[in-house]
Tab-separated table of C-alpha atoms in Angstrom:
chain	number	residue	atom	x	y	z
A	34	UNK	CA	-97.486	-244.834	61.976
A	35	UNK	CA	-95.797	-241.616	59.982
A	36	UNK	CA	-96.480	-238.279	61.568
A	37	UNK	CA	-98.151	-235.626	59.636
A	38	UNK	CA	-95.515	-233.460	58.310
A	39	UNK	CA	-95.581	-229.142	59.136
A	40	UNK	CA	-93.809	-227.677	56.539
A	41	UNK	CA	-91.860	-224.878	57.791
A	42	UNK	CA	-89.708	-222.096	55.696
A	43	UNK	CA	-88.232	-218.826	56.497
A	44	UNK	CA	-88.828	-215.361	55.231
A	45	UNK	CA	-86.527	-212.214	55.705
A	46	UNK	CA	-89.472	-209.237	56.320
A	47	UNK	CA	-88.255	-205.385	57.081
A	48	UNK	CA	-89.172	-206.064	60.620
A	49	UNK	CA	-87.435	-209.238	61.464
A	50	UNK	CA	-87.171	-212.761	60.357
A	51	UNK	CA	-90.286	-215.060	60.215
A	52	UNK	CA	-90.826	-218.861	60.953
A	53	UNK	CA	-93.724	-219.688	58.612
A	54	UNK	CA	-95.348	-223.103	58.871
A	55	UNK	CA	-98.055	-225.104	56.925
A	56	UNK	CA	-100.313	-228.396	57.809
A	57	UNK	CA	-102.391	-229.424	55.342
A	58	UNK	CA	-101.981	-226.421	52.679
A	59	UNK	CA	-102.550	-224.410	55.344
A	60	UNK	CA	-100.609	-221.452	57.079
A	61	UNK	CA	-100.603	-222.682	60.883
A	62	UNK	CA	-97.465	-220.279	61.392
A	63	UNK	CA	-95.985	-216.981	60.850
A	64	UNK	CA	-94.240	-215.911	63.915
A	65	UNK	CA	-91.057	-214.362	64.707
A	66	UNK	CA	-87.873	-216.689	64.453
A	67	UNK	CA	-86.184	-217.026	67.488
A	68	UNK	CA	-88.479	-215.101	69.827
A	69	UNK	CA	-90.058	-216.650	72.938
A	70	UNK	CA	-93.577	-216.708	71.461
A	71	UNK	CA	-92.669	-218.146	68.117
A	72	UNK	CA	-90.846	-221.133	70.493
A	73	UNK	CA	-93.861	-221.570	72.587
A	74	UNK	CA	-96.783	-221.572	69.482
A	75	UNK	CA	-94.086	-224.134	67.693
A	76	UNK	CA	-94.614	-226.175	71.267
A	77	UNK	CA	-98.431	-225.726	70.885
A	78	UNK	CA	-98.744	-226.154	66.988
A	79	UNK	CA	-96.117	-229.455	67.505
A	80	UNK	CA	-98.478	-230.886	70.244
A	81	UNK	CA	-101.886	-230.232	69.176
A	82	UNK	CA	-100.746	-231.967	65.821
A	83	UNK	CA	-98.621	-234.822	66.939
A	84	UNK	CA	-96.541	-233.888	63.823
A	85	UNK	CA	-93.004	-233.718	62.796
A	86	UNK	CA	-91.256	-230.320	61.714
A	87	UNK	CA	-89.790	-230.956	57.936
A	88	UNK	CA	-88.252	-228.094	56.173
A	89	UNK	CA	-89.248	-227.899	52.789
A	90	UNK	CA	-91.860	-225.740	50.900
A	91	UNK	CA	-95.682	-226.090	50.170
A	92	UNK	CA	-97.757	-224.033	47.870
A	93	UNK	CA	-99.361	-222.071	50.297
A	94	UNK	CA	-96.041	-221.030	52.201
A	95	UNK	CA	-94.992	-219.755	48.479
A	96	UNK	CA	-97.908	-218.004	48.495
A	97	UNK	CA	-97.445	-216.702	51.724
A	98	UNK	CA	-94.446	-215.243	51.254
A	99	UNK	CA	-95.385	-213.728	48.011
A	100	UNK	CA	-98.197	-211.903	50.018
A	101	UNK	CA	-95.437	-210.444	52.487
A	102	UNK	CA	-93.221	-209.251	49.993
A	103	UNK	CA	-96.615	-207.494	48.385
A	104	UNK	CA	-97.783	-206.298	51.866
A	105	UNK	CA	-94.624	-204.588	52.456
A	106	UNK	CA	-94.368	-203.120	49.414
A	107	UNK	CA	-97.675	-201.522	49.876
A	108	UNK	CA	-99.624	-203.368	47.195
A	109	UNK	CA	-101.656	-205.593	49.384
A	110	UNK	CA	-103.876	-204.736	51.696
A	111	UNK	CA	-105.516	-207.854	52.765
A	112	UNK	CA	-104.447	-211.255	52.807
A	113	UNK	CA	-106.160	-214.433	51.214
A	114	UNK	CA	-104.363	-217.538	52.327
A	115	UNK	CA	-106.394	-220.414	54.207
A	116	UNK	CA	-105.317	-220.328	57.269
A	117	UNK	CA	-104.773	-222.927	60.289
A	118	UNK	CA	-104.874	-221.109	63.490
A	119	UNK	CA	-104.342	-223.402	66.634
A	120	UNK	CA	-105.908	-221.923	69.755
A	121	UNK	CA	-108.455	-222.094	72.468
A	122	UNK	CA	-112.014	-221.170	71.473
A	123	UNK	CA	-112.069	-218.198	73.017
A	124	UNK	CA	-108.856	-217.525	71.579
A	125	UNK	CA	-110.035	-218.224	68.111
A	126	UNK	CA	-113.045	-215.537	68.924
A	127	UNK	CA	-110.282	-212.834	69.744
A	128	UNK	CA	-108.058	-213.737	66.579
A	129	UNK	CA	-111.590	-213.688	64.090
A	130	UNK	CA	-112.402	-210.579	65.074
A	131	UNK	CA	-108.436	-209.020	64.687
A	132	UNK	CA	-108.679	-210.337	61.476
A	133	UNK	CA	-111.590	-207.745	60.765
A	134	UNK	CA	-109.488	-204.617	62.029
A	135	UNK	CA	-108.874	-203.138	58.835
A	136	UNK	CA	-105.476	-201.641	57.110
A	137	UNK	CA	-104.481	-198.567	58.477
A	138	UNK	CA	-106.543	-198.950	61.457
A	139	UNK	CA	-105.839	-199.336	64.963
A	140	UNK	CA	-107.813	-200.348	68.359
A	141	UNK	CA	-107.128	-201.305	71.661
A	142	UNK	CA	-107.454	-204.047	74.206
A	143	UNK	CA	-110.442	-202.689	75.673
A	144	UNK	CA	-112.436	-202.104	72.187
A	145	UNK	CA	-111.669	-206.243	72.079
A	146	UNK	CA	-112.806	-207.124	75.036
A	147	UNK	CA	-116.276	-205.049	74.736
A	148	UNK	CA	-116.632	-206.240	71.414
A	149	UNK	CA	-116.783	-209.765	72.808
A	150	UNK	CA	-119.256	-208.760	75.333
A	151	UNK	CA	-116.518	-208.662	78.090
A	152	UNK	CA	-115.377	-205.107	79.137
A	153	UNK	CA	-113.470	-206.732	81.963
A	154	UNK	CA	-111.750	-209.127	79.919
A	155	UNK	CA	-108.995	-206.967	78.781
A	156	UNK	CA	-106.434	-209.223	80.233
A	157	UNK	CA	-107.627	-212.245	79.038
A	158	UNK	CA	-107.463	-210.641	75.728
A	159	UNK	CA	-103.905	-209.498	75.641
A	160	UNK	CA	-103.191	-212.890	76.968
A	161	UNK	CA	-105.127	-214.580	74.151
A	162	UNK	CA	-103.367	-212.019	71.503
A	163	UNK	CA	-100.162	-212.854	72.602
A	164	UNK	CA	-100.765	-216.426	71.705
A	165	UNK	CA	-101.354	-215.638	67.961
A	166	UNK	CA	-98.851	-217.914	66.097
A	167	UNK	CA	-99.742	-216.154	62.353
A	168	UNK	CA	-98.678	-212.440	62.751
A	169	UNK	CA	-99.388	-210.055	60.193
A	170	UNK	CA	-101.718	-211.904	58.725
A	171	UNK	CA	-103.924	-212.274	61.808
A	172	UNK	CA	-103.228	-208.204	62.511
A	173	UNK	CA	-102.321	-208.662	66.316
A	174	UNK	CA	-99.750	-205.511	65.505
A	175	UNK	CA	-102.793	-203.269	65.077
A	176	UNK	CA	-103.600	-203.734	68.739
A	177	UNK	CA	-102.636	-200.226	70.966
A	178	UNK	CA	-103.206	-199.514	74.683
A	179	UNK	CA	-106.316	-197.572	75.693
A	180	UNK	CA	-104.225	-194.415	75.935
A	181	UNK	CA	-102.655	-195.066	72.097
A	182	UNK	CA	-99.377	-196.302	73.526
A	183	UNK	CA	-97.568	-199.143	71.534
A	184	UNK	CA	-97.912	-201.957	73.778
A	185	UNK	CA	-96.191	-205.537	73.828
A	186	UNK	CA	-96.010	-207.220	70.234
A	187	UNK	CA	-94.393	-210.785	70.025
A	188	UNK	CA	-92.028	-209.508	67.460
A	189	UNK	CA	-90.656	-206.728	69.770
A	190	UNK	CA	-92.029	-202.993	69.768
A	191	UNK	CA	-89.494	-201.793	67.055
A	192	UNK	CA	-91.606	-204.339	64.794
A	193	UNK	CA	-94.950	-203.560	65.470
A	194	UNK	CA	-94.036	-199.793	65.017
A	195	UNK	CA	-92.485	-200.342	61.576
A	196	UNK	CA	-95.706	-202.474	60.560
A	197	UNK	CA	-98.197	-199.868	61.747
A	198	UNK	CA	-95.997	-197.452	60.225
A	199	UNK	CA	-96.208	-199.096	56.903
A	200	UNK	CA	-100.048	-198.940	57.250
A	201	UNK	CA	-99.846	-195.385	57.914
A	202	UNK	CA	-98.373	-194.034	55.303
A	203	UNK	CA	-99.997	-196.010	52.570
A	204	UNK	CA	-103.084	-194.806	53.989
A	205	UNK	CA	-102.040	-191.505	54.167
A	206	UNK	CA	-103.672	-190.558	50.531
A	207	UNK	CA	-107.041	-191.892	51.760
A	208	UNK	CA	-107.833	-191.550	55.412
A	209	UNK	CA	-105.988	-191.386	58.283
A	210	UNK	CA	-105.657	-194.845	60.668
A	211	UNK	CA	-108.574	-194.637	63.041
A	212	UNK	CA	-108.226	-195.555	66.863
A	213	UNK	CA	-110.841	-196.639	69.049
């Protein structure tokens, strides 16, 4: 029996180089090359799928990458790709509601948690945003500590700052980033 192929293909952002990956025309993947987190959500994403890494190109990683290069040139905002996130429920509750944060805004690890009718559960939030394999996209880099300190980011803290930087001052001419 043939595995189900992920299609993986790599794309050269400001911030760092990106592994992107796609199962089914679907983005399961965009994480940062060579980092321990991109490793260990290739491990997860390889094992949850029982398929085979191929490199070669799908229409939705083309699209994907087209949305990047729009995103950081400040022309897109949001991000409409299907996407194939691979996670634990309650991880899958955290990333849904990260993916409603909106550009130019920021909030922190406790806002999550109380927003999933857990104010203790900060922890178990940062845990289950460090396990988000589709950065950018799923806006994990818009997460800041309680006290509006950068805190960690899979793709290093020089990354995150550049992204939320980006943000910033495209929003600059409409509102200020708001952080709660």
């Amino acid at each position: 029996m043939t595995k189900q192929p992920i299609y993986v293909q790599y794309y050269d952002s400001p911030c760092g180089e990106l592994i992107l990956a796609s199962v089914d025309e679907e983005l399961c993947l965009c994480d940062w090359n060579e980092k321990p987190c991109a490793e260990r959500n290739k491990r997860r994403l390889e094992n949850h799928t029982s398929a085979d890494f191929k490199i070669d190109t799908t229409a939705v990683l083309e699209q994907v990458k087209q949305q990047l290069d729009e995103y950081f040139a400040g022309i897109r905002k949001t991000f409409d790709i299907p996407l194939h996130p691979i996670g634990t429920d309650f991880q899958h509750q955290v990333w849904n509601i990260l993916r409603h944060i909106p550009y130019g805004e920021t909030r922190s690890y406790k806002h999550i948690a109380e927003t999933i009718g857990n104010p203790k559960g900060v922890r178990a939030v940062a845990g289950a945003i460090g396990a988000n394999g589709i950065s950018i996209l799923i806006p994990c880099h818009r997460i800041i500590g309680s006290n509006h300190s950068l805190t960690g980011y899979a793709g290093g803290l020089e990354a995150k700052n550049k992204l939320l930087k980006i943000e910033k001052n495209d929003c600059r001419h409409n509102k200020p980033p708001i952080i709660t």
